């Protein structure tokens, strides 16, 4: 059901809305949710924003970012709940029961493995959720002002790797052009997103890369971040952003993996270069994502998670389960 008019109808009837990002939010999730907040506010709705894991520091400069809360007022009930950029209901976190706090769930996403958990589902193949929010703004006839544009721009560049990934299309560039016309300063934003790192981030990533492991054929390379390392460097999850992409950039590496210990679980981040569909591998471990970027959370200790995952990746590499 790919129909923006269903969303328009629901918006017209509603007075209140809650927008929810996914856990461990990225730029697309945060930028899209704030842009949607501004759009719906312009239409007269009273809108709240919820992100269970808050907002990574790097996005603190975004217009209206202070509207994003990591708590929902108790007993509050909303006409609409928008889930943005979340392929699965579980990605919205375990602290809210979405069907209890809103009448109508609207699921807006660009992950093709989306489980269609909404009452209205708008799932479309495109670079980012931002592209869909941009379309929705046009459909609702809300002009793209500078604050909407800045939020959408950050969402767009973070999900396309600053227009490097193959999800970048002609539409992506048309949209970017219009966002620039609306007042986005691309140099300022890309400097904030790509050229601003904490010293903690550099140090913990150096430590993880220093102990980088590979399979014997070197087609798979993987790094590990333990709880002990996180404590030693006083690091947060966001200090690890970009690490797995660096590993993928190694010549000859097809699959890059980051293993991160979290309590009694292990968070696994996958990247692939050309030929392996890592979302399929992640799904085998209860996770999901995109063809070249995916993730999963595995219960148990680090070494058994690593063994299981790396041997599964080796199977894929050996079986030539390659993409075309
Ligand atoms: Mn996204």
PDB file of C-alpha atoms and ligand atoms in Angstrom:
ATOM      1  CA  UNK A   1       0.000   0.000   0.000  1.00  0.00           C
ATOM      2  CA  UNK A   2       2.063   2.893  -1.303  1.00  0.00           C
ATOM      3  CA  UNK A   3      -0.333   5.742  -0.867  1.00  0.00           C
ATOM      4  CA  UNK A   4       0.499   9.070   0.700  1.00  0.00           C
ATOM      5  CA  UNK A   5      -3.166  10.060   0.632  1.00  0.00           C
ATOM      6  CA  UNK A   6      -3.911   7.567   3.427  1.00  0.00           C
ATOM      7  CA  UNK A   7      -1.375   9.437   5.564  1.00  0.00           C
ATOM      8  CA  UNK A   8      -2.844  12.779   4.517  1.00  0.00           C
ATOM      9  CA  UNK A   9      -6.337  11.678   5.542  1.00  0.00           C
ATOM     10  CA  UNK A  10      -5.113  10.483   8.923  1.00  0.00           C
ATOM     11  CA  UNK A  11      -3.186  13.723   9.493  1.00  0.00           C
ATOM     12  CA  UNK A  12      -6.238  15.827   8.636  1.00  0.00           C
ATOM     13  CA  UNK A  13      -8.357  14.056  11.220  1.00  0.00           C
ATOM     14  CA  UNK A  14      -5.718  14.114  13.975  1.00  0.00           C
ATOM     15  CA  UNK A  15      -4.881  16.664  16.632  1.00  0.00           C
ATOM     16  CA  UNK A  16      -1.951  14.956  18.339  1.00  0.00           C
ATOM     17  CA  UNK A  17       0.926  12.809  17.159  1.00  0.00           C
ATOM     18  CA  UNK A  18       3.942  11.025  18.584  1.00  0.00           C
ATOM     19  CA  UNK A  19       6.929  10.400  16.317  1.00  0.00           C
ATOM     20  CA  UNK A  20       9.232   7.544  17.330  1.00  0.00           C
ATOM     21  CA  UNK A  21      12.755   6.874  16.064  1.00  0.00           C
ATOM     22  CA  UNK A  22      14.522   3.537  16.223  1.00  0.00           C
ATOM     23  CA  UNK A  23      16.858   2.528  19.036  1.00  0.00           C
ATOM     24  CA  UNK A  24      20.516   3.409  18.572  1.00  0.00           C
ATOM     25  CA  UNK A  25      19.318   6.179  16.249  1.00  0.00           C
ATOM     26  CA  UNK A  26      21.221   7.297  13.159  1.00  0.00           C
ATOM     27  CA  UNK A  27      21.093  10.565  11.242  1.00  0.00           C
ATOM     28  CA  UNK A  28      18.236   9.421   9.032  1.00  0.00           C
ATOM     29  CA  UNK A  29      16.051   8.463  11.953  1.00  0.00           C
ATOM     30  CA  UNK A  30      16.730  11.686  13.910  1.00  0.00           C
ATOM     31  CA  UNK A  31      16.661  14.084  10.941  1.00  0.00           C
ATOM     32  CA  UNK A  32      13.515  12.516   9.491  1.00  0.00           C
ATOM     33  CA  UNK A  33      11.675  12.584  12.806  1.00  0.00           C
ATOM     34  CA  UNK A  34      12.456  16.265  13.457  1.00  0.00           C
ATOM     35  CA  UNK A  35      11.592  17.265   9.874  1.00  0.00           C
ATOM     36  CA  UNK A  36       8.275  15.440  10.238  1.00  0.00           C
ATOM     37  CA  UNK A  37       7.743  17.194  13.573  1.00  0.00           C
ATOM     38  CA  UNK A  38       8.100  20.594  11.896  1.00  0.00           C
ATOM     39  CA  UNK A  39       5.837  19.587   8.999  1.00  0.00           C
ATOM     40  CA  UNK A  40       3.045  18.306  11.243  1.00  0.00           C
ATOM     41  CA  UNK A  41       3.384  21.277  13.604  1.00  0.00           C
ATOM     42  CA  UNK A  42       2.921  23.610  10.632  1.00  0.00           C
ATOM     43  CA  UNK A  43      -0.345  21.788   9.933  1.00  0.00           C
ATOM     44  CA  UNK A  44      -1.519  22.541  13.466  1.00  0.00           C
ATOM     45  CA  UNK A  45      -0.895  19.224  15.189  1.00  0.00           C
ATOM     46  CA  UNK A  46       0.511  18.970  18.689  1.00  0.00           C
ATOM     47  CA  UNK A  47       3.525  16.738  18.169  1.00  0.00           C
ATOM     48  CA  UNK A  48       5.860  14.916  20.574  1.00  0.00           C
ATOM     49  CA  UNK A  49       9.115  13.180  19.686  1.00  0.00           C
ATOM     50  CA  UNK A  50      10.443  10.043  21.337  1.00  0.00           C
ATOM     51  CA  UNK A  51      13.803   8.320  20.957  1.00  0.00           C
ATOM     52  CA  UNK A  52      14.524   5.674  23.575  1.00  0.00           C
ATOM     53  CA  UNK A  53      18.285   6.176  23.204  1.00  0.00           C
ATOM     54  CA  UNK A  54      18.135   9.975  22.919  1.00  0.00           C
ATOM     55  CA  UNK A  55      20.121  11.822  20.260  1.00  0.00           C
ATOM     56  CA  UNK A  56      23.810  11.181  19.465  1.00  0.00           C
ATOM     57  CA  UNK A  57      25.858  14.283  20.322  1.00  0.00           C
ATOM     58  CA  UNK A  58      26.877  14.825  16.718  1.00  0.00           C
ATOM     59  CA  UNK A  59      23.280  15.789  15.817  1.00  0.00           C
ATOM     60  CA  UNK A  60      22.862  18.295  18.641  1.00  0.00           C
ATOM     61  CA  UNK A  61      23.095  21.238  16.230  1.00  0.00           C
ATOM     62  CA  UNK A  62      19.918  20.306  14.343  1.00  0.00           C
ATOM     63  CA  UNK A  63      17.024  22.788  14.488  1.00  0.00           C
ATOM     64  CA  UNK A  64      14.414  21.694  17.067  1.00  0.00           C
ATOM     65  CA  UNK A  65      16.570  18.815  18.311  1.00  0.00           C
ATOM     66  CA  UNK A  66      15.613  19.740  21.890  1.00  0.00           C
ATOM     67  CA  UNK A  67      12.084  18.483  21.130  1.00  0.00           C
ATOM     68  CA  UNK A  68      13.397  14.905  21.069  1.00  0.00           C
ATOM     69  CA  UNK A  69      12.838  13.258  24.457  1.00  0.00           C
ATOM     70  CA  UNK A  70      13.825   9.874  25.768  1.00  0.00           C
ATOM     71  CA  UNK A  71      10.668   9.591  27.836  1.00  0.00           C
ATOM     72  CA  UNK A  72       6.982   9.609  26.972  1.00  0.00           C
ATOM     73  CA  UNK A  73       4.701  11.390  29.444  1.00  0.00           C
ATOM     74  CA  UNK A  74       2.910   8.667  31.444  1.00  0.00           C
ATOM     75  CA  UNK A  75      -0.675   7.866  30.439  1.00  0.00           C
ATOM     76  CA  UNK A  76      -0.470  10.197  27.463  1.00  0.00           C
ATOM     77  CA  UNK A  77      -2.480   9.034  24.437  1.00  0.00           C
ATOM     78  CA  UNK A  78      -1.991  10.209  20.864  1.00  0.00           C
ATOM     79  CA  UNK A  79      -4.196  10.196  17.774  1.00  0.00           C
ATOM     80  CA  UNK A  80      -1.284   9.145  15.582  1.00  0.00           C
ATOM     81  CA  UNK A  81       2.019   7.418  16.107  1.00  0.00           C
ATOM     82  CA  UNK A  82       4.592   7.741  13.350  1.00  0.00           C
ATOM     83  CA  UNK A  83       7.393   5.181  13.359  1.00  0.00           C
ATOM     84  CA  UNK A  84      10.228   6.396  11.150  1.00  0.00           C
ATOM     85  CA  UNK A  85      13.082   4.382   9.651  1.00  0.00           C
ATOM     86  CA  UNK A  86      12.259   1.246  11.685  1.00  0.00           C
ATOM     87  CA  UNK A  87      11.895  -2.034   9.838  1.00  0.00           C
ATOM     88  CA  UNK A  88      10.487  -3.851  12.845  1.00  0.00           C
ATOM     89  CA  UNK A  89       8.337  -2.888  15.819  1.00  0.00           C
ATOM     90  CA  UNK A  90      11.123  -4.096  18.135  1.00  0.00           C
ATOM     91  CA  UNK A  91      13.447  -1.425  16.721  1.00  0.00           C
ATOM     92  CA  UNK A  92      11.287   1.214  18.458  1.00  0.00           C
ATOM     93  CA  UNK A  93      12.570   0.037  21.830  1.00  0.00           C
ATOM     94  CA  UNK A  94      11.157  -1.900  24.741  1.00  0.00           C
ATOM     95  CA  UNK A  95      10.003   1.024  26.889  1.00  0.00           C
ATOM     96  CA  UNK A  96       6.779   1.867  25.041  1.00  0.00           C
ATOM     97  CA  UNK A  97       3.860  -0.229  23.834  1.00  0.00           C
ATOM     98  CA  UNK A  98       2.957   1.613  20.668  1.00  0.00           C
ATOM     99  CA  UNK A  99      -0.461   0.035  20.177  1.00  0.00           C
ATOM    100  CA  UNK A 100      -1.482   1.284  23.626  1.00  0.00           C
ATOM    101  CA  UNK A 101      -0.410   4.886  23.304  1.00  0.00           C
ATOM    102  CA  UNK A 102      -1.921   5.745  19.934  1.00  0.00           C
ATOM    103  CA  UNK A 103      -5.037   5.055  17.909  1.00  0.00           C
ATOM    104  CA  UNK A 104      -3.359   4.776  14.517  1.00  0.00           C
ATOM    105  CA  UNK A 105       0.191   3.612  13.786  1.00  0.00           C
ATOM    106  CA  UNK A 106       1.807   5.042  10.650  1.00  0.00           C
ATOM    107  CA  UNK A 107       4.939   3.206   9.590  1.00  0.00           C
ATOM    108  CA  UNK A 108       7.238   5.165   7.247  1.00  0.00           C
ATOM    109  CA  UNK A 109      10.385   3.394   6.131  1.00  0.00           C
ATOM    110  CA  UNK A 110      12.770   2.529   3.314  1.00  0.00           C
ATOM    111  CA  UNK A 111      13.975  -0.881   4.576  1.00  0.00           C
ATOM    112  CA  UNK A 112      12.491  -3.464   2.237  1.00  0.00           C
ATOM    113  CA  UNK A 113      12.428  -6.076   4.995  1.00  0.00           C
ATOM    114  CA  UNK A 114       9.929  -3.899   6.906  1.00  0.00           C
ATOM    115  CA  UNK A 115       7.336  -6.066   8.645  1.00  0.00           C
ATOM    116  CA  UNK A 116       4.411  -3.681   7.922  1.00  0.00           C
ATOM    117  CA  UNK A 117       3.449  -3.414  11.579  1.00  0.00           C
ATOM    118  CA  UNK A 118       1.479  -0.165  11.129  1.00  0.00           C
ATOM    119  CA  UNK A 119      -2.168   0.524  10.437  1.00  0.00           C
ATOM    120  CA  UNK A 120      -0.835   2.545   7.526  1.00  0.00           C
ATOM    121  CA  UNK A 121       2.450   1.381   6.014  1.00  0.00           C
ATOM    122  CA  UNK A 122       4.467   3.473   3.608  1.00  0.00           C
ATOM    123  CA  UNK A 123       7.557   1.457   2.756  1.00  0.00           C
ATOM    124  CA  UNK A 124       9.432   2.420  -0.342  1.00  0.00           C
ATOM    125  CA  UNK A 125      12.792   1.563  -1.850  1.00  0.00           C
ATOM    126  CA  UNK A 126      14.818   4.778  -1.784  1.00  0.00           C
ATOM    127  CA  UNK A 127      17.977   6.172  -0.220  1.00  0.00           C
ATOM    128  CA  UNK A 128      16.532   7.160   3.120  1.00  0.00           C
ATOM    129  CA  UNK A 129      13.418   7.787   5.147  1.00  0.00           C
ATOM    130  CA  UNK A 130      14.236  11.447   4.529  1.00  0.00           C
ATOM    131  CA  UNK A 131      13.338  11.030   0.844  1.00  0.00           C
ATOM    132  CA  UNK A 132       9.868   9.837   1.871  1.00  0.00           C
ATOM    133  CA  UNK A 133       9.390  12.665   4.398  1.00  0.00           C
ATOM    134  CA  UNK A 134      10.411  15.113   1.667  1.00  0.00           C
ATOM    135  CA  UNK A 135       7.769  13.640  -0.653  1.00  0.00           C
ATOM    136  CA  UNK A 136       5.216  13.770   2.133  1.00  0.00           C
ATOM    137  CA  UNK A 137       5.955  17.477   2.787  1.00  0.00           C
ATOM    138  CA  UNK A 138       5.259  18.192  -0.884  1.00  0.00           C
ATOM    139  CA  UNK A 139       2.112  16.085  -0.844  1.00  0.00           C
ATOM    140  CA  UNK A 140       0.862  17.916   2.253  1.00  0.00           C
ATOM    141  CA  UNK A 141       1.850  21.223   0.604  1.00  0.00           C
ATOM    142  CA  UNK A 142       4.104  22.272   3.458  1.00  0.00           C
ATOM    143  CA  UNK A 143       6.943  24.447   2.092  1.00  0.00           C
ATOM    144  CA  UNK A 144      10.459  23.171   2.772  1.00  0.00           C
ATOM    145  CA  UNK A 145      11.965  25.875   4.963  1.00  0.00           C
ATOM    146  CA  UNK A 146      15.551  26.012   6.208  1.00  0.00           C
ATOM    147  CA  UNK A 147      14.925  24.090   9.421  1.00  0.00           C
ATOM    148  CA  UNK A 148      13.129  21.241   7.630  1.00  0.00           C
ATOM    149  CA  UNK A 149      15.856  21.291   4.958  1.00  0.00           C
ATOM    150  CA  UNK A 150      18.733  21.030   7.447  1.00  0.00           C
ATOM    151  CA  UNK A 151      17.159  18.046   9.169  1.00  0.00           C
ATOM    152  CA  UNK A 152      16.396  16.295   5.894  1.00  0.00           C
ATOM    153  CA  UNK A 153      19.864  17.047   4.545  1.00  0.00           C
ATOM    154  CA  UNK A 154      21.605  15.421   7.503  1.00  0.00           C
ATOM    155  CA  UNK A 155      19.301  12.407   7.166  1.00  0.00           C
ATOM    156  CA  UNK A 156      20.051  12.169   3.458  1.00  0.00           C
ATOM    157  CA  UNK A 157      23.836  12.382   3.668  1.00  0.00           C
ATOM    158  CA  UNK A 158      24.160  10.006   6.597  1.00  0.00           C
ATOM    159  CA  UNK A 159      22.148   7.247   4.877  1.00  0.00           C
ATOM    160  CA  UNK A 160      23.932   7.666   1.530  1.00  0.00           C
ATOM    161  CA  UNK A 161      27.428   8.013   3.025  1.00  0.00           C
ATOM    162  CA  UNK A 162      27.501  11.530   1.631  1.00  0.00           C
ATOM    163  CA  UNK A 163      26.244  10.290  -1.783  1.00  0.00           C
ATOM    164  CA  UNK A 164      28.752   7.449  -2.016  1.00  0.00           C
ATOM    165  CA  UNK A 165      26.457   4.424  -1.628  1.00  0.00           C
ATOM    166  CA  UNK A 166      24.553   2.858  -4.487  1.00  0.00           C
ATOM    167  CA  UNK A 167      21.224   3.900  -2.956  1.00  0.00           C
ATOM    168  CA  UNK A 168      22.098   7.401  -4.217  1.00  0.00           C
ATOM    169  CA  UNK A 169      19.856   8.188  -7.180  1.00  0.00           C
ATOM    170  CA  UNK A 170      19.097  11.119  -9.449  1.00  0.00           C
ATOM    171  CA  UNK A 171      16.135  11.825  -7.125  1.00  0.00           C
ATOM    172  CA  UNK A 172      18.545  12.018  -4.204  1.00  0.00           C
ATOM    173  CA  UNK A 173      20.499  14.773  -5.948  1.00  0.00           C
ATOM    174  CA  UNK A 174      17.336  16.631  -7.013  1.00  0.00           C
ATOM    175  CA  UNK A 175      16.192  16.613  -3.435  1.00  0.00           C
ATOM    176  CA  UNK A 176      19.636  17.738  -2.226  1.00  0.00           C
ATOM    177  CA  UNK A 177      19.554  20.605  -4.731  1.00  0.00           C
ATOM    178  CA  UNK A 178      16.232  21.813  -3.371  1.00  0.00           C
ATOM    179  CA  UNK A 179      17.455  21.530   0.217  1.00  0.00           C
ATOM    180  CA  UNK A 180      20.439  23.701  -0.695  1.00  0.00           C
ATOM    181  CA  UNK A 181      18.098  26.231  -2.289  1.00  0.00           C
ATOM    182  CA  UNK A 182      16.135  26.238   0.977  1.00  0.00           C
ATOM    183  CA  UNK A 183      19.256  27.407   2.799  1.00  0.00           C
ATOM    184  CA  UNK A 184      21.331  24.358   3.711  1.00  0.00           C
ATOM    185  CA  UNK A 185      25.055  25.100   4.097  1.00  0.00           C
ATOM    186  CA  UNK A 186      26.532  21.820   2.895  1.00  0.00           C
ATOM    187  CA  UNK A 187      30.104  22.637   3.923  1.00  0.00           C
ATOM    188  CA  UNK A 188      29.041  23.452   7.462  1.00  0.00           C
ATOM    189  CA  UNK A 189      26.914  20.315   7.776  1.00  0.00           C
ATOM    190  CA  UNK A 190      29.417  17.879   6.252  1.00  0.00           C
ATOM    191  CA  UNK A 191      32.167  19.285   8.486  1.00  0.00           C
ATOM    192  CA  UNK A 192      29.993  18.705  11.542  1.00  0.00           C
ATOM    193  CA  UNK A 193      29.035  15.180  10.468  1.00  0.00           C
ATOM    194  CA  UNK A 194      32.240  13.849   8.890  1.00  0.00           C
ATOM    195  CA  UNK A 195      35.109  15.967  10.165  1.00  0.00           C
ATOM    196  CA  UNK A 196      34.255  16.295  13.830  1.00  0.00           C
ATOM    197  CA  UNK A 197      35.382  13.401  16.006  1.00  0.00           C
ATOM    198  CA  UNK A 198      35.994  13.162  19.720  1.00  0.00           C
ATOM    199  CA  UNK A 199      39.485  12.202  20.828  1.00  0.00           C
ATOM    200  CA  UNK A 200      37.852   9.277  22.638  1.00  0.00           C
ATOM    201  CA  UNK A 201      36.485   8.053  19.333  1.00  0.00           C
ATOM    202  CA  UNK A 202      39.909   8.193  17.657  1.00  0.00           C
ATOM    203  CA  UNK A 203      41.556   6.393  20.597  1.00  0.00           C
ATOM    204  CA  UNK A 204      39.056   3.563  21.015  1.00  0.00           C
ATOM    205  CA  UNK A 205      38.885   2.996  17.256  1.00  0.00           C
ATOM    206  CA  UNK A 206      42.694   2.884  17.078  1.00  0.00           C
ATOM    207  CA  UNK A 207      42.713   0.272  19.854  1.00  0.00           C
ATOM    208  CA  UNK A 208      40.058  -1.835  18.109  1.00  0.00           C
ATOM    209  CA  UNK A 209      41.837  -1.583  14.743  1.00  0.00           C
ATOM    210  CA  UNK A 210      45.138  -2.467  16.396  1.00  0.00           C
ATOM    211  CA  UNK A 211      43.683  -5.869  17.266  1.00  0.00           C
ATOM    212  CA  UNK A 212      41.914  -6.365  13.949  1.00  0.00           C
ATOM    213  CA  UNK A 213      41.417 -10.008  12.973  1.00  0.00           C
ATOM    214  CA  UNK A 214      40.819 -11.561   9.590  1.00  0.00           C
ATOM    215  CA  UNK A 215      39.836 -14.909   8.153  1.00  0.00           C
ATOM    216  CA  UNK A 216      42.711 -16.815   6.535  1.00  0.00           C
ATOM    217  CA  UNK A 217      41.718 -15.637   3.041  1.00  0.00           C
ATOM    218  CA  UNK A 218      41.427 -12.046   4.369  1.00  0.00           C
ATOM    219  CA  UNK A 219      38.040 -11.599   2.733  1.00  0.00           C
ATOM    220  CA  UNK A 220      36.456 -11.019   6.111  1.00  0.00           C
ATOM    221  CA  UNK A 221      37.977  -8.644   8.661  1.00  0.00           C
ATOM    222  CA  UNK A 222      36.560  -8.000  12.100  1.00  0.00           C
ATOM    223  CA  UNK A 223      37.190  -5.835  15.138  1.00  0.00           C
ATOM    224  CA  UNK A 224      36.056  -6.284  18.703  1.00  0.00           C
ATOM    225  CA  UNK A 225      35.097  -3.750  21.343  1.00  0.00           C
ATOM    226  CA  UNK A 226      34.749  -5.169  24.849  1.00  0.00           C
ATOM    227  CA  UNK A 227      32.959  -3.675  27.856  1.00  0.00           C
ATOM    228  CA  UNK A 228      36.372  -3.245  29.407  1.00  0.00           C
ATOM    229  CA  UNK A 229      37.565  -1.137  26.460  1.00  0.00           C
ATOM    230  CA  UNK A 230      34.432   1.037  26.620  1.00  0.00           C
ATOM    231  CA  UNK A 231      35.133   1.689  30.312  1.00  0.00           C
ATOM    232  CA  UNK A 232      38.841   2.226  29.861  1.00  0.00           C
ATOM    233  CA  UNK A 233      38.294   4.903  27.193  1.00  0.00           C
ATOM    234  CA  UNK A 234      35.103   6.301  28.783  1.00  0.00           C
ATOM    235  CA  UNK A 235      33.512   5.734  25.387  1.00  0.00           C
ATOM    236  CA  UNK A 236      29.892   5.793  24.297  1.00  0.00           C
ATOM    237  CA  UNK A 237      28.328   3.862  21.447  1.00  0.00           C
ATOM    238  CA  UNK A 238      28.541   6.888  19.195  1.00  0.00           C
ATOM    239  CA  UNK A 239      32.346   6.895  19.517  1.00  0.00           C
ATOM    240  CA  UNK A 240      32.325   3.753  17.387  1.00  0.00           C
ATOM    241  CA  UNK A 241      30.550   5.342  14.413  1.00  0.00           C
ATOM    242  CA  UNK A 242      32.520   4.777  11.195  1.00  0.00           C
ATOM    243  CA  UNK A 243      34.718   2.016  12.589  1.00  0.00           C
ATOM    244  CA  UNK A 244      33.146  -0.826  10.632  1.00  0.00           C
ATOM    245  CA  UNK A 245      33.214   1.273   7.443  1.00  0.00           C
ATOM    246  CA  UNK A 246      36.947   1.782   7.879  1.00  0.00           C
ATOM    247  CA  UNK A 247      37.387  -1.978   8.081  1.00  0.00           C
ATOM    248  CA  UNK A 248      35.381  -2.454   4.895  1.00  0.00           C
ATOM    249  CA  UNK A 249      37.685  -0.040   3.096  1.00  0.00           C
ATOM    250  CA  UNK A 250      40.600  -2.490   3.390  1.00  0.00           C
ATOM    251  CA  UNK A 251      41.637  -3.707  -0.047  1.00  0.00           C
ATOM    252  CA  UNK A 252      40.341  -7.228  -0.686  1.00  0.00           C
ATOM    253  CA  UNK A 253      37.908  -7.291   2.235  1.00  0.00           C
ATOM    254  CA  UNK A 254      34.396  -8.343   1.224  1.00  0.00           C
ATOM    255  CA  UNK A 255      32.760  -8.420   4.649  1.00  0.00           C
ATOM    256  CA  UNK A 256      33.625  -6.221   7.631  1.00  0.00           C
ATOM    257  CA  UNK A 257      32.260  -6.909  11.088  1.00  0.00           C
ATOM    258  CA  UNK A 258      32.293  -5.050  14.381  1.00  0.00           C
ATOM    259  CA  UNK A 259      31.561  -7.060  17.515  1.00  0.00           C
ATOM    260  CA  UNK A 260      30.591  -5.018  20.511  1.00  0.00           C
ATOM    261  CA  UNK A 261      29.985  -6.497  23.934  1.00  0.00           C
ATOM    262  CA  UNK A 262      26.884  -5.049  25.624  1.00  0.00           C
ATOM    263  CA  UNK A 263      26.001  -6.583  28.997  1.00  0.00           C
ATOM    264  CA  UNK A 264      25.459 -10.286  28.357  1.00  0.00           C
ATOM    265  CA  UNK A 265      24.821  -9.678  24.670  1.00  0.00           C
ATOM    266  CA  UNK A 266      26.953  -9.002  21.642  1.00  0.00           C
ATOM    267  CA  UNK A 267      26.005  -6.371  19.121  1.00  0.00           C
ATOM    268  CA  UNK A 268      27.159  -7.250  15.612  1.00  0.00           C
ATOM    269  CA  UNK A 269      27.509  -4.746  12.786  1.00  0.00           C
ATOM    270  CA  UNK A 270      28.025  -5.990   9.240  1.00  0.00           C
ATOM    271  CA  UNK A 271      29.217  -4.220   6.119  1.00  0.00           C
ATOM    272  CA  UNK A 272      29.820  -5.762   2.719  1.00  0.00           C
ATOM    273  CA  UNK A 273      31.656  -4.384  -0.254  1.00  0.00           C
ATOM    274  CA  UNK A 274      30.429  -5.861  -3.509  1.00  0.00           C
ATOM    275  CA  UNK A 275      29.067  -9.308  -3.406  1.00  0.00           C
ATOM    276  CA  UNK A 276      27.593 -10.506  -0.139  1.00  0.00           C
ATOM    277  CA  UNK A 277      24.080  -9.717   1.106  1.00  0.00           C
ATOM    278  CA  UNK A 278      24.792  -9.114   4.794  1.00  0.00           C
ATOM    279  CA  UNK A 279      21.153  -8.465   5.631  1.00  0.00           C
ATOM    280  CA  UNK A 280      20.552 -12.162   4.901  1.00  0.00           C
ATOM    281  CA  UNK A 281      23.338 -13.140   7.284  1.00  0.00           C
ATOM    282  CA  UNK A 282      22.057 -10.728   9.946  1.00  0.00           C
ATOM    283  CA  UNK A 283      18.546 -12.156   9.591  1.00  0.00           C
ATOM    284  CA  UNK A 284      19.930 -15.597  10.387  1.00  0.00           C
ATOM    285  CA  UNK A 285      20.922 -14.143  13.771  1.00  0.00           C
ATOM    286  CA  UNK A 286      17.591 -12.411  14.393  1.00  0.00           C
ATOM    287  CA  UNK A 287      18.666  -9.032  12.992  1.00  0.00           C
ATOM    288  CA  UNK A 288      18.247  -7.290   9.671  1.00  0.00           C
ATOM    289  CA  UNK A 289      19.117  -4.230   7.624  1.00  0.00           C
ATOM    290  CA  UNK A 290      20.296  -3.526   4.119  1.00  0.00           C
ATOM    291  CA  UNK A 291      22.246  -5.545   1.561  1.00  0.00           C
ATOM    292  CA  UNK A 292      25.539  -3.806   2.436  1.00  0.00           C
ATOM    293  CA  UNK A 293      24.878  -2.666   5.995  1.00  0.00           C
ATOM    294  CA  UNK A 294      23.104  -4.768   8.584  1.00  0.00           C
ATOM    295  CA  UNK A 295      23.148  -5.674  12.248  1.00  0.00           C
ATOM    296  CA  UNK A 296      22.066  -8.195  14.852  1.00  0.00           C
ATOM    297  CA  UNK A 297      22.178  -8.696  18.611  1.00  0.00           C
ATOM    298  CA  UNK A 298      23.270 -12.107  19.830  1.00  0.00           C
ATOM    299  CA  UNK A 299      22.835 -13.403  23.371  1.00  0.00           C
ATOM    300  CA  UNK A 300      25.855 -14.956  25.019  1.00  0.00           C
ATOM    301  CA  UNK A 301      29.544 -14.340  25.328  1.00  0.00           C
ATOM    302  CA  UNK A 302      31.835 -12.623  22.900  1.00  0.00           C
ATOM    303  CA  UNK A 303      33.951 -15.523  21.715  1.00  0.00           C
ATOM    304  CA  UNK A 304      31.033 -17.815  20.923  1.00  0.00           C
ATOM    305  CA  UNK A 305      29.222 -15.014  19.086  1.00  0.00           C
ATOM    306  CA  UNK A 306      32.360 -14.300  17.074  1.00  0.00           C
ATOM    307  CA  UNK A 307      32.874 -17.954  16.198  1.00  0.00           C
ATOM    308  CA  UNK A 308      29.273 -18.407  15.094  1.00  0.00           C
ATOM    309  CA  UNK A 309      29.133 -15.241  13.035  1.00  0.00           C
ATOM    310  CA  UNK A 310      32.535 -15.531  11.351  1.00  0.00           C
ATOM    311  CA  UNK A 311      31.941 -19.154  10.376  1.00  0.00           C
ATOM    312  CA  UNK A 312      28.559 -18.185   8.909  1.00  0.00           C
ATOM    313  CA  UNK A 313      30.200 -15.390   6.903  1.00  0.00           C
ATOM    314  CA  UNK A 314      32.852 -17.842   5.682  1.00  0.00           C
ATOM    315  CA  UNK A 315      30.074 -20.152   4.500  1.00  0.00           C
ATOM    316  CA  UNK A 316      28.603 -17.315   2.445  1.00  0.00           C
ATOM    317  CA  UNK A 317      31.991 -16.403   1.028  1.00  0.00           C
ATOM    318  CA  UNK A 318      32.765 -20.023   0.132  1.00  0.00           C
ATOM    319  CA  UNK A 319      29.307 -20.872  -1.194  1.00  0.00           C
ATOM    320  CA  UNK A 320      29.654 -17.964  -3.608  1.00  0.00           C
ATOM    321  CA  UNK A 321      26.229 -16.811  -2.484  1.00  0.00           C
ATOM    322  CA  UNK A 322      27.078 -13.688  -4.346  1.00  0.00           C
ATOM    323  CA  UNK A 323      24.892 -10.870  -5.452  1.00  0.00           C
ATOM    324  CA  UNK A 324      24.787 -10.276  -9.166  1.00  0.00           C
TER     325      UNK A 324
HETATM  326 MN1  LIG B   1      17.408   5.064   7.052  1.00  0.00          MN
END
